[in-house]
XYZ file of C-alpha atoms in Angstrom:
728
model
C 0.000 0.000 0.000
C 1.313 3.463 -0.889
C 0.752 6.281 1.632
C 1.375 9.997 0.990
C 3.112 12.027 3.657
C 1.842 15.358 4.979
C 4.726 17.228 3.427
C 3.774 16.193 -0.119
C 1.963 18.916 -2.018
C 0.380 16.396 -4.408
C -1.361 13.149 -4.087
C -1.162 10.329 -6.638
C -3.144 7.154 -7.137
C -0.331 4.821 -8.198
C 3.292 4.546 -9.112
C 2.549 2.891 -12.442
C 1.653 5.680 -14.824
C 1.223 3.368 -17.805
C -1.583 1.437 -16.190
C -3.368 3.808 -13.833
C -4.921 7.217 -14.112
C -3.169 9.961 -12.151
C -5.159 12.556 -10.238
C -3.496 15.883 -9.542
C -5.000 17.506 -6.374
C -4.187 20.917 -4.865
C -2.485 21.377 -1.527
C -4.922 20.763 1.297
C -4.822 22.220 4.780
C -5.996 20.067 7.656
C -9.598 20.719 8.302
C -12.484 18.935 9.819
C -13.571 15.760 8.093
C -16.655 16.099 6.010
C -17.988 12.681 5.096
C -20.444 14.114 2.618
C -17.890 15.930 0.585
C -16.770 13.998 -2.534
C -14.696 14.934 -5.489
C -15.598 13.370 -8.870
C -13.001 12.892 -11.562
C -13.579 12.959 -15.296
C -14.830 9.787 -16.902
C -11.919 9.647 -19.292
C -9.459 9.172 -16.455
C -11.275 6.021 -15.255
C -11.751 4.140 -18.495
C -9.577 1.243 -17.225
C -10.798 0.275 -13.711
C -8.447 -1.183 -11.146
C -7.861 -4.892 -11.110
C -6.440 -5.230 -7.631
C -7.549 -4.034 -4.146
C -4.607 -3.631 -1.815
C -5.392 -3.341 1.885
C -3.148 -3.536 4.919
C -5.820 -5.309 6.898
C -7.329 -7.689 4.325
C -5.568 -10.405 2.295
C -5.130 -10.153 -1.451
C -7.841 -11.519 -3.655
C -7.163 -12.149 -7.323
C -9.982 -10.957 -9.494
C -10.298 -11.955 -13.082
C -10.137 -9.092 -15.559
C -13.492 -10.201 -16.831
C -15.013 -9.658 -13.372
C -14.112 -6.009 -13.085
C -16.886 -3.500 -13.202
C -16.461 0.069 -14.340
C -18.035 2.572 -11.934
C -17.483 6.156 -11.050
C -14.949 6.421 -8.254
C -15.433 8.470 -5.090
C -12.427 10.404 -3.848
C -12.156 12.056 -0.456
C -9.624 12.899 2.201
C -9.588 12.973 5.989
C -7.272 13.877 8.766
C -6.796 11.152 11.312
C -6.201 11.793 14.942
C -5.014 9.075 17.171
C -6.999 6.265 15.563
C -5.212 2.966 15.184
C -6.101 2.710 11.516
C -7.482 4.969 8.876
C -11.157 4.725 8.080
C -10.530 4.392 4.346
C -7.794 2.373 2.684
C -5.558 3.310 -0.139
C -6.201 1.226 -3.254
C -4.320 1.203 -6.508
C -4.518 -0.666 -9.861
C -1.795 -3.243 -10.421
C -1.104 -5.851 -13.133
C -3.214 -8.968 -12.672
C -1.278 -12.214 -12.903
C -1.819 -15.433 -11.082
C 1.851 -16.269 -10.781
C 2.877 -12.932 -9.271
C 4.263 -13.155 -5.750
C 2.813 -10.534 -3.396
C 4.563 -9.569 -0.212
C 2.617 -8.654 2.898
C 2.594 -4.992 3.970
C 4.799 -4.532 7.044
C 3.772 -2.264 9.839
C 5.791 1.008 9.625
C 5.000 2.396 13.059
C 3.184 1.503 16.178
C 1.861 5.018 16.478
C -0.444 6.312 13.829
C 0.569 9.583 12.239
C -1.886 12.279 11.288
C -1.658 12.669 7.563
C -4.034 13.372 4.733
C -4.888 10.282 2.699
C -6.469 9.831 -0.644
C -9.003 7.064 -1.006
C -9.750 5.580 -4.432
C -12.451 2.963 -4.338
C -15.366 1.729 -6.321
C -18.904 1.658 -5.229
C -18.926 -2.182 -5.491
C -16.515 -3.464 -2.876
C -16.696 -7.028 -4.144
C -17.367 -8.599 -7.508
C -20.375 -10.724 -8.060
C -19.869 -14.301 -6.859
C -20.919 -15.555 -10.286
C -17.977 -13.788 -11.930
C -15.265 -14.435 -9.343
C -12.157 -16.125 -10.735
C -11.696 -19.121 -8.474
C -8.465 -20.612 -9.924
C -5.643 -20.298 -7.465
C -2.203 -19.163 -8.580
C 0.157 -21.935 -9.612
C 3.640 -21.800 -8.204
C 4.912 -25.282 -9.241
C 7.535 -24.969 -11.961
C 8.160 -27.715 -14.510
C 11.817 -28.782 -14.673
C 13.555 -29.475 -17.989
C 13.769 -33.283 -18.032
C 15.452 -35.096 -20.938
C 16.114 -38.764 -21.518
C 15.309 -41.698 -23.762
C 12.691 -43.421 -21.651
C 11.059 -40.368 -20.144
C 10.621 -38.746 -23.578
C 10.142 -41.874 -25.658
C 7.352 -41.270 -28.251
C 5.273 -44.297 -27.361
C 2.280 -43.253 -29.455
C 4.306 -42.557 -32.587
C 6.407 -45.707 -32.464
C 3.353 -47.698 -31.424
C 1.562 -46.523 -34.571
C 4.514 -47.591 -36.735
C 4.672 -51.002 -35.066
C 0.943 -51.453 -35.628
C 1.438 -50.629 -39.309
C 4.029 -53.398 -39.532
C 1.796 -55.875 -37.715
C -1.229 -55.060 -39.871
C 0.917 -55.367 -43.003
C 2.041 -58.828 -41.943
C -1.540 -59.764 -41.041
C -2.843 -58.606 -44.443
C -0.154 -60.503 -46.332
C -0.712 -63.642 -44.251
C -4.465 -63.474 -44.841
C -4.007 -63.095 -48.589
C -1.596 -66.008 -48.836
C -3.734 -68.166 -46.548
C -6.826 -67.531 -48.685
C -5.153 -68.988 -51.764
C -7.162 -72.033 -52.824
C -10.035 -71.408 -50.424
C -13.663 -70.843 -51.350
C -15.878 -67.938 -50.264
C -17.973 -70.331 -48.182
C -14.968 -71.140 -46.002
C -14.760 -67.512 -44.823
C -18.310 -67.428 -43.532
C -18.598 -67.077 -39.755
C -22.150 -67.802 -38.730
C -24.402 -65.445 -40.647
C -21.505 -63.133 -41.444
C -20.240 -63.683 -44.967
C -17.355 -61.207 -44.883
C -14.624 -62.118 -47.353
C -10.833 -61.565 -47.160
C -11.158 -58.343 -49.159
C -13.240 -56.859 -46.352
C -10.662 -57.622 -43.679
C -7.816 -56.363 -45.849
C -9.730 -53.136 -46.518
C -10.255 -52.561 -42.786
C -6.570 -53.202 -42.110
C -5.608 -50.816 -44.898
C -7.835 -48.057 -43.550
C -6.280 -48.471 -40.098
C -2.763 -48.422 -41.564
C -3.469 -45.194 -43.441
C -4.606 -43.449 -40.258
C -1.688 -44.842 -38.270
C 0.964 -43.767 -40.771
C -0.511 -40.259 -40.891
C -0.539 -40.101 -37.094
C 3.066 -41.288 -36.896
C 4.071 -38.768 -39.566
C 2.446 -35.899 -37.647
C 4.131 -36.898 -34.385
C 7.463 -37.117 -36.159
C 7.065 -33.662 -37.703
C 6.372 -32.192 -34.230
C 9.589 -33.655 -32.838
C 11.514 -32.577 -35.921
C 10.263 -28.988 -35.672
C 10.977 -28.591 -31.946
C 14.405 -30.146 -32.325
C 15.189 -27.594 -35.007
C 14.158 -24.821 -32.639
C 16.201 -26.372 -29.845
C 19.313 -26.657 -31.999
C 18.779 -23.295 -33.648
C 17.552 -22.771 -37.186
C 16.645 -20.027 -39.599
C 13.024 -19.047 -39.940
C 13.095 -20.147 -43.571
C 14.185 -23.632 -42.518
C 11.428 -23.780 -39.919
C 8.888 -22.730 -42.529
C 10.108 -25.438 -44.929
C 9.781 -28.070 -42.229
C 6.215 -27.113 -41.388
C 5.084 -26.518 -44.967
C 6.529 -29.824 -46.195
C 3.919 -31.752 -44.256
C 1.493 -30.853 -47.067
C 1.850 -33.285 -49.962
C 1.714 -30.744 -52.774
C 4.266 -28.505 -51.079
C 6.511 -31.509 -50.475
C 6.281 -32.559 -54.130
C 7.169 -29.050 -55.315
C 10.188 -28.873 -53.017
C 11.487 -32.257 -54.096
C 10.879 -31.402 -57.757
C 13.007 -28.271 -57.260
C 15.703 -30.389 -55.566
C 15.053 -28.678 -52.231
C 15.121 -31.878 -50.271
C 14.353 -32.044 -46.598
C 13.532 -34.885 -44.273
C 9.882 -33.955 -43.776
C 9.146 -33.583 -47.509
C 10.728 -36.949 -48.286
C 8.833 -38.648 -45.476
C 5.546 -37.065 -46.573
C 5.933 -38.270 -50.170
C 7.009 -41.796 -49.227
C 4.246 -42.073 -46.632
C 1.741 -41.110 -49.336
C 3.217 -43.712 -51.683
C 2.669 -46.327 -48.985
C -1.083 -45.855 -49.482
C -0.660 -47.878 -52.695
C -0.437 -51.044 -50.622
C -4.252 -51.101 -50.520
C -4.781 -51.457 -54.304
C -1.866 -53.885 -54.500
C -3.296 -56.108 -51.781
C -6.766 -55.931 -53.328
C -5.442 -56.863 -56.779
C -3.350 -59.694 -55.356
C -6.488 -61.705 -54.562
C -8.753 -62.819 -57.396
C -11.728 -65.163 -57.605
C -11.543 -67.927 -60.212
C -13.467 -71.052 -61.159
C -11.539 -74.246 -60.472
C -12.480 -77.890 -60.466
C -11.826 -79.838 -57.309
C -11.912 -83.629 -57.577
C -11.612 -84.518 -53.921
C -15.133 -85.937 -53.624
C -15.876 -89.623 -53.928
C -17.888 -92.574 -52.766
C -19.304 -95.966 -53.628
C -22.239 -96.080 -56.016
C -24.746 -98.898 -56.487
C -25.149 -98.659 -60.260
C -28.115 -100.416 -61.865
C -26.947 -101.859 -65.189
C -27.783 -105.053 -67.107
C -24.803 -107.274 -67.962
C -26.030 -107.816 -71.545
C -29.185 -106.983 -73.556
C -32.179 -109.273 -73.826
C -34.122 -109.861 -77.024
C -37.404 -108.863 -75.408
C -35.995 -105.366 -74.857
C -35.685 -104.834 -78.633
C -38.627 -106.729 -80.099
C -42.165 -105.587 -79.512
C -44.498 -108.387 -78.408
C -47.635 -106.312 -78.045
C -50.880 -107.803 -79.455
C -51.468 -104.622 -81.445
C -50.889 -105.676 -85.093
C -49.683 -102.174 -85.927
C -46.794 -102.495 -83.462
C -46.053 -106.201 -83.817
C -42.568 -106.851 -85.158
C -41.468 -103.281 -84.522
C -38.835 -102.226 -81.988
C -39.965 -101.284 -78.509
C -40.644 -97.675 -77.659
C -37.933 -97.703 -74.964
C -35.267 -98.844 -77.433
C -36.534 -96.281 -79.919
C -36.148 -93.558 -77.278
C -32.606 -94.732 -76.574
C -31.702 -94.429 -80.267
C -33.290 -90.998 -80.588
C -31.480 -89.764 -77.480
C -28.204 -91.090 -78.834
C -28.721 -89.324 -82.152
C -29.496 -86.043 -80.401
C -26.687 -86.501 -77.872
C -29.076 -86.276 -74.917
C -27.764 -88.020 -71.772
C -29.805 -90.787 -70.215
C -31.723 -89.713 -67.053
C -30.300 -91.177 -63.849
C -30.631 -90.395 -60.143
C -27.462 -88.584 -59.110
C -26.092 -89.308 -55.602
C -25.289 -86.382 -53.325
C -21.607 -87.228 -52.927
C -21.000 -86.798 -56.645
C -20.902 -83.030 -56.436
C -21.442 -81.519 -59.852
C -20.356 -84.720 -61.560
C -18.629 -87.985 -60.746
C -16.824 -90.521 -62.869
C -16.010 -94.207 -62.585
C -15.639 -97.504 -64.434
C -18.252 -100.241 -64.587
C -18.100 -103.703 -66.124
C -20.659 -103.419 -68.906
C -21.739 -104.658 -72.308
C -20.009 -102.939 -75.231
C -18.353 -103.466 -78.628
C -14.740 -104.440 -79.035
C -13.326 -102.890 -82.194
C -10.591 -103.872 -84.622
C -9.876 -101.263 -87.274
C -7.711 -101.123 -90.373
C -7.183 -98.357 -92.882
C -5.937 -98.178 -96.467
C -5.756 -95.551 -99.183
C -6.994 -95.523 -102.771
C -5.241 -93.443 -105.389
C -7.200 -91.126 -107.634
C -5.932 -89.224 -110.670
C -9.005 -87.821 -112.340
C -7.631 -84.455 -113.341
C -4.455 -85.850 -114.975
C -6.365 -88.410 -117.038
C -8.730 -85.707 -118.275
C -5.848 -83.545 -119.483
C -4.124 -86.440 -121.285
C -7.293 -87.630 -122.976
C -8.144 -84.124 -124.136
C -4.872 -83.990 -126.093
C -5.153 -87.409 -127.849
C -4.305 -87.324 -131.562
C -4.034 -91.034 -132.325
C -6.515 -93.896 -132.255
C -4.411 -95.783 -129.746
C -4.554 -92.838 -127.307
C -8.276 -92.562 -127.730
C -8.751 -96.279 -127.102
C -6.605 -96.146 -123.981
C -8.552 -93.169 -122.657
C -11.781 -95.060 -123.032
C -10.459 -97.863 -120.911
C -9.070 -95.459 -118.326
C -12.324 -93.529 -118.185
C -14.158 -96.702 -117.355
C -11.717 -97.554 -114.558
C -10.241 -94.351 -113.209
C -12.469 -91.407 -113.981
C -15.009 -92.239 -111.277
C -13.955 -91.918 -107.615
C -15.691 -92.086 -104.264
C -14.848 -88.961 -102.225
C -16.968 -89.855 -99.174
C -19.150 -92.725 -98.025
C -20.569 -94.308 -94.879
C -21.923 -97.862 -94.650
C -21.731 -101.228 -92.973
C -21.360 -104.911 -93.793
C -22.621 -107.958 -91.929
C -20.414 -110.880 -91.058
C -20.992 -113.794 -88.737
C -21.309 -112.387 -85.197
C -19.667 -109.177 -86.387
C -20.800 -105.806 -87.647
C -18.294 -104.188 -89.995
C -18.384 -100.408 -90.384
C -16.821 -98.871 -93.506
C -16.067 -95.329 -94.565
C -14.350 -93.329 -97.302
C -13.230 -89.745 -96.935
C -11.053 -87.421 -98.980
C -9.133 -84.986 -96.773
C -6.888 -83.207 -99.306
C -7.749 -80.480 -101.810
C -6.865 -82.255 -105.040
C -8.259 -84.636 -107.618
C -4.861 -86.279 -107.912
C -4.088 -87.916 -104.594
C -5.515 -90.404 -102.129
C -8.857 -91.288 -100.585
C -8.772 -92.844 -97.107
C -10.667 -96.067 -96.572
C -11.336 -97.429 -93.065
C -12.889 -100.644 -91.889
C -13.789 -101.389 -88.239
C -15.145 -104.706 -87.018
C -17.466 -104.568 -83.998
C -17.730 -107.614 -81.725
C -20.005 -107.961 -78.712
C -17.991 -108.116 -75.498
C -17.696 -107.007 -71.856
C -15.309 -104.267 -70.768
C -14.588 -101.734 -68.051
C -16.616 -98.869 -69.451
C -15.874 -95.343 -68.161
C -19.011 -93.386 -67.348
C -19.952 -89.953 -66.062
C -22.924 -88.867 -63.945
C -23.789 -85.189 -64.104
C -26.909 -83.063 -63.820
C -29.062 -86.099 -63.097
C -27.944 -87.978 -66.232
C -25.527 -90.786 -67.050
C -23.544 -91.484 -70.188
C -20.439 -93.221 -71.414
C -17.320 -91.079 -71.522
C -16.182 -90.767 -75.112
C -12.844 -89.225 -74.123
C -11.682 -92.309 -72.189
C -10.596 -95.418 -74.132
C -11.729 -98.969 -73.407
C -8.664 -100.827 -72.187
C -9.824 -103.947 -70.352
C -12.078 -106.388 -72.225
C -13.648 -109.611 -70.947
C -14.351 -111.963 -73.839
C -16.544 -115.038 -73.555
C -18.499 -113.824 -70.526
C -21.768 -113.100 -72.324
C -23.944 -115.235 -74.593
C -23.751 -114.259 -78.246
C -27.108 -113.730 -79.949
C -26.822 -113.621 -83.715
C -30.092 -111.714 -84.068
C -28.537 -108.655 -82.499
C -25.846 -108.418 -85.196
C -28.143 -109.457 -88.025
C -31.020 -107.109 -87.315
C -31.071 -104.825 -84.263
C -27.616 -103.269 -84.366
C -27.600 -102.685 -88.159
C -31.011 -101.078 -87.780
C -29.698 -98.834 -85.033
C -26.582 -97.940 -87.052
C -28.687 -97.009 -90.076
C -30.694 -94.675 -87.878
C -27.531 -93.082 -86.521
C -25.551 -92.945 -89.786
C -27.645 -93.442 -92.936
C -25.586 -95.027 -95.712
C -24.598 -92.464 -98.317
C -21.893 -92.134 -100.985
C -20.448 -89.076 -102.735
C -18.947 -89.830 -106.166
C -17.164 -87.579 -108.641
C -17.173 -88.659 -112.311
C -15.579 -87.329 -115.467
C -18.188 -87.829 -118.220
C -17.263 -88.351 -121.833
C -16.832 -85.306 -124.041
C -16.892 -82.998 -121.039
C -14.161 -80.963 -119.404
C -16.000 -80.584 -116.097
C -16.476 -83.120 -113.318
C -19.907 -84.275 -112.191
C -20.980 -84.518 -108.514
C -23.159 -87.538 -107.666
C -24.789 -88.440 -104.330
C -26.002 -92.013 -103.972
C -28.398 -93.457 -101.423
C -28.681 -97.270 -101.266
C -32.128 -98.745 -101.721
C -33.358 -100.372 -98.498
C -30.837 -101.447 -95.912
C -27.594 -101.619 -97.828
C -24.580 -103.440 -96.574
C -22.011 -101.616 -98.676
C -20.406 -98.228 -98.616
C -19.713 -98.244 -102.335
C -22.281 -97.198 -104.904
C -24.012 -100.112 -106.532
C -26.587 -100.758 -109.107
C -29.223 -100.926 -106.382
C -28.451 -97.402 -105.243
C -30.415 -94.319 -106.117
C -28.037 -91.595 -107.311
C -28.666 -87.962 -107.998
C -26.701 -84.803 -108.575
C -29.213 -82.753 -106.628
C -30.971 -82.836 -103.271
C -31.192 -86.158 -101.468
C -34.521 -87.651 -100.457
C -36.186 -85.772 -97.579
C -35.348 -88.564 -95.125
C -31.673 -87.533 -95.109
C -31.988 -83.769 -95.121
C -31.297 -83.454 -91.403
C -29.203 -86.605 -90.866
C -26.910 -86.757 -93.868
C -23.375 -87.854 -92.873
C -21.923 -86.215 -95.992
C -23.192 -82.891 -94.644
C -22.391 -83.547 -90.980
C -18.748 -84.478 -91.648
C -18.143 -82.023 -94.496
C -14.994 -79.954 -94.064
C -14.285 -76.432 -95.236
C -14.689 -75.970 -98.978
C -11.550 -74.539 -100.592
C -11.570 -74.839 -104.411
C -8.303 -75.068 -106.297
C -7.973 -72.584 -109.140
C -5.778 -74.939 -111.177
C -8.257 -77.830 -110.976
C -11.953 -78.389 -111.188
C -13.959 -76.776 -108.327
C -15.125 -80.217 -107.188
C -11.523 -81.106 -106.393
C -11.747 -78.740 -103.413
C -14.272 -80.958 -101.576
C -12.928 -82.474 -98.341
C -14.422 -84.333 -95.333
C -13.503 -85.200 -91.771
C -12.943 -88.806 -90.726
C -16.355 -90.227 -89.683
C -15.097 -93.532 -88.241
C -14.220 -92.363 -84.654
C -17.694 -90.900 -84.266
C -19.336 -94.024 -85.681
C -17.516 -96.343 -83.257
C -18.138 -94.045 -80.273
C -21.839 -93.762 -81.036
C -22.268 -97.530 -81.284
C -20.434 -98.143 -77.993
C -22.482 -95.430 -76.296
C -25.662 -97.015 -77.692
C -24.706 -100.365 -76.150
C -24.088 -98.713 -72.754
C -27.362 -96.789 -72.877
C -29.229 -99.957 -73.801
C -28.052 -101.875 -70.719
C -28.749 -98.889 -68.413
C -32.251 -98.400 -69.839
C -32.987 -102.123 -69.656
C -32.092 -102.237 -65.930
C -34.717 -99.608 -65.143
C -37.354 -100.741 -67.682
C -40.776 -101.847 -66.389
C -41.427 -105.540 -65.864
C -44.150 -105.567 -68.494
C -41.551 -104.991 -71.176
C -40.108 -108.479 -70.680
C -43.402 -110.358 -70.528
C -44.322 -112.985 -71.582
C -40.724 -114.055 -72.345
C -39.819 -113.851 -68.650
C -41.993 -114.595 -65.689
C -42.111 -112.244 -62.775
C -39.978 -114.545 -60.645
C -37.368 -115.068 -63.354
C -37.176 -111.350 -63.966
C -36.798 -110.701 -60.238
C -33.886 -113.130 -60.057
C -32.240 -111.421 -63.015
C -32.676 -107.933 -61.624
C -30.978 -108.925 -58.376
C -27.756 -109.329 -60.362
C -28.154 -106.089 -62.266
C -26.589 -103.883 -59.569
C -22.856 -103.239 -59.340
C -20.979 -101.438 -56.582
C -18.491 -99.129 -58.240
C -16.129 -96.532 -56.833
C -16.586 -93.028 -58.142
C -14.604 -89.833 -57.992
C -16.714 -86.735 -57.560
C -15.860 -83.255 -58.622
C -17.321 -79.858 -57.990
C -16.583 -76.619 -59.817
C -15.990 -74.041 -57.120
C -15.142 -70.368 -56.965
C -11.718 -70.255 -55.364
C -9.449 -67.426 -54.311
C -6.068 -67.186 -55.979
C -3.368 -64.999 -54.435
C -0.536 -63.440 -56.411
C 2.681 -63.625 -54.330
C 4.497 -60.952 -56.419
C 1.727 -58.416 -55.783
C 1.639 -59.314 -52.084
C 5.405 -58.824 -51.853
C 5.137 -55.494 -53.659
C 2.435 -54.337 -51.242
C 4.640 -55.284 -48.277
C 7.573 -53.369 -49.757
C 5.475 -50.253 -50.326
C 4.187 -50.406 -46.749
C 7.715 -50.751 -45.351
C 8.852 -47.734 -47.361
C 6.368 -45.531 -45.525
C 7.468 -46.801 -42.105
C 11.175 -46.445 -42.882
C 10.631 -42.894 -44.172
C 8.878 -41.753 -40.968
C 11.329 -43.237 -38.432
C 14.149 -40.634 -39.014
C 11.780 -37.823 -38.000
C 11.934 -39.089 -34.409
C 15.700 -38.709 -34.167
C 16.676 -36.608 -31.165
C 13.444 -37.052 -29.232
C 15.502 -37.605 -26.063
C 16.658 -33.971 -26.220
C 13.177 -32.655 -25.493
C 12.682 -31.454 -21.909
C 8.933 -31.941 -21.963
C 6.207 -33.392 -24.111
C 5.954 -31.098 -27.134
C 3.187 -30.402 -29.609
C 2.081 -27.823 -32.154
C -0.545 -26.413 -29.821
C -0.955 -22.639 -30.443
C -0.636 -21.906 -26.709
C 2.639 -23.781 -26.509
C 3.993 -22.079 -29.616
C 2.912 -18.659 -28.319
C 4.750 -19.271 -25.045
C 7.834 -20.482 -26.875
C 7.894 -17.449 -29.180
C 7.484 -15.066 -26.230
C 3.967 -13.765 -26.728
C 3.223 -10.953 -24.224
C 0.035 -12.712 -23.192
C 2.153 -15.543 -21.824
C 4.461 -13.381 -19.695
C 4.662 -14.499 -16.119
C 4.100 -18.180 -16.952
C 6.517 -21.014 -16.473
C 8.806 -21.192 -19.477
C 8.573 -25.000 -19.602
C 4.846 -25.149 -19.076
C 2.522 -27.331 -21.106
C -0.639 -26.275 -22.957
C -2.757 -27.946 -20.296
C -1.182 -25.863 -17.527
C -1.476 -22.715 -19.608
C -5.174 -23.451 -19.853
C -5.309 -23.879 -16.080
C -3.521 -20.613 -15.328
C -4.786 -18.396 -18.120
C -7.842 -20.267 -19.312
C -10.179 -17.431 -18.365
C -8.355 -14.815 -20.423
C -10.454 -13.805 -23.425
C -8.443 -13.012 -26.542
C -9.271 -11.898 -30.027
C -7.404 -11.581 -33.295
C -7.917 -8.233 -34.960
C -6.799 -4.631 -35.325
C -5.399 -3.037 -32.144
C -5.421 0.773 -31.939
C -3.323 2.508 -29.268
C -2.883 6.205 -28.812
C 0.410 7.339 -30.237
C 1.262 3.923 -31.666
C 0.902 2.320 -35.059
C -2.070 0.054 -35.336
C -1.258 -3.632 -35.285
C -2.919 -6.861 -36.343
C -2.418 -9.358 -33.580
C -3.983 -11.407 -30.800
C -4.680 -9.340 -27.710
C -6.626 -9.559 -24.509
C -10.068 -8.126 -25.100
C -10.419 -6.632 -21.577
C -7.336 -4.456 -21.895
C -7.615 -3.181 -25.421
C -10.162 -2.323 -27.999
C -9.884 -4.960 -30.735
C -11.910 -4.653 -33.857
C -12.344 -6.647 -37.046
C -9.967 -5.471 -39.777
C -11.412 -3.398 -42.571
C -11.213 -4.392 -46.189
C -7.923 -3.121 -47.656
C -6.574 -1.956 -44.289
C -2.804 -1.895 -43.797
C -1.048 -2.596 -40.517
C 2.364 -1.963 -39.033
């Protein structure tokens, strides 16, 4: 407390002229005290009210600047006699700061002295309880503590370690999913696939690498300040955390650690697309299913299955409807219906001992030279040449280019075929002859989509001769009839007529059931459309190859065909297999009256074979690409390695640092932070100065250049800058 002596001609309110208003009063003679007499000062002097009340008898109370009230002061003076204390106390305005140490006012004398005093007080002795600043001053100072363990950036390094762990987890999941199906990843009702988990891991890794990068930049920036750096270097460090700024600096060869880390950390985001592309979904066949099948199949055909014994005279002597359906299905290529077991999957295969045809084939070639003979005969000038040409025309100017037929031998059915496969009229025509003999063999079969059929892609290796009775009627009537339905006999001939330079195309159809593939006198030949019966089942059309005429020869020399014999043999063997399968499931009435019910029951008991099958199922499987997985791991490691150097020197920090504006303001010596601990943290700044209201704007002071800055709103008039305004 400041007290004016009696010898002072002036009185003053405070010693701090910059903060308080000064009142100049005239010299006063001691007079009687008039409590009603008050002197009012101008309002301009009391624009800034006092922030502190200093009293020798009452303890200090810190009042927030926001709690001060502006009121008109009352000034008076009195002359004290022998009172122990003055009736009014001297009060002055001092700087308000929570960390300021105030000393108690010592007693100057035991005897009170008579002296005039000046009292400066407000009408409101105390602030409203609702506006009282209750935070107590903080006097604990934070020491500067360095060290590896005390300043170790656990959060930053923890984020980098998590990135590594999630990278390993993503790669392991991708490689483990190779060869698995989507159904294997279902957990209860959740059908989340590996892509979902990898996407979640990638999202977490992106956030973690950004967090680690930010923490590293903070340490890098504060270490620069601690070691000393130019403002331009500090600006580069902070600005390089933005990707575009980092790219521009690196492109201009202005490398710095933060820019490099920012770019490489951004590149590490490519691990997501790489991991996603590394896993694809494909269709693969898996043949790990199998079981034992009880296959119903007759060991050999019975005559009653082929021949119709119905009393209807229209059907008597005809083939049965079931055998007719088997032939029609074989022509169309429709599989035979069959109940498919559950363990087969999509299809299953196996071998069964069944009735079939054993084949023995031989092939020869026949030479043709039609075009050469025609040229030689056209140039004949002598009678001998003309006579020779006549003989040659009768023997060599007619050739079979294609034919399909059969011949019957004892207990054998012989299939024959001709086909020309080269574009020339001077060359060879292939002739093939295959003998079919009834036999037993291990027949490969396939069950799929509720049907069964013989596999045409698997050969018959094991035959069992002499195990079935041979019925001559099958070879003499039923099988030739079936072959004629499958492959009607037809022959394509090319002839060089007399006195003509062009070849003639002739198509011959044998009359009735022919047993020859060559044209004969009993055949009906034509150079136009065949009879309607063969329009949709003509082997010469089915096996016709691409037509490529030769410009040097007759256009008919360009006719070629594919070999029909493999298809003919396969169809006949498939027909035999279908016949025994259909007979095993045929109704009992089909075999009456040739077989009684009891005899048929005894036969059917032997018509079931237990065969081993291998099932297969086409599944959607995941396939992982190890090169793409490795590339994703490498990209992820690049980001981690680029961020680690930013943490170098973290042990030199004396406290936990950040880019908090309060911490930066204290470090750069902002006036608002004066009086605070130099090593304080943003949290403690908030505790000590949290009630201070600040604003960024234009600050006008009398006699000073206006400034644009952050100031305390209670002490200064801060306004929003005007458009186009300039500041000092």
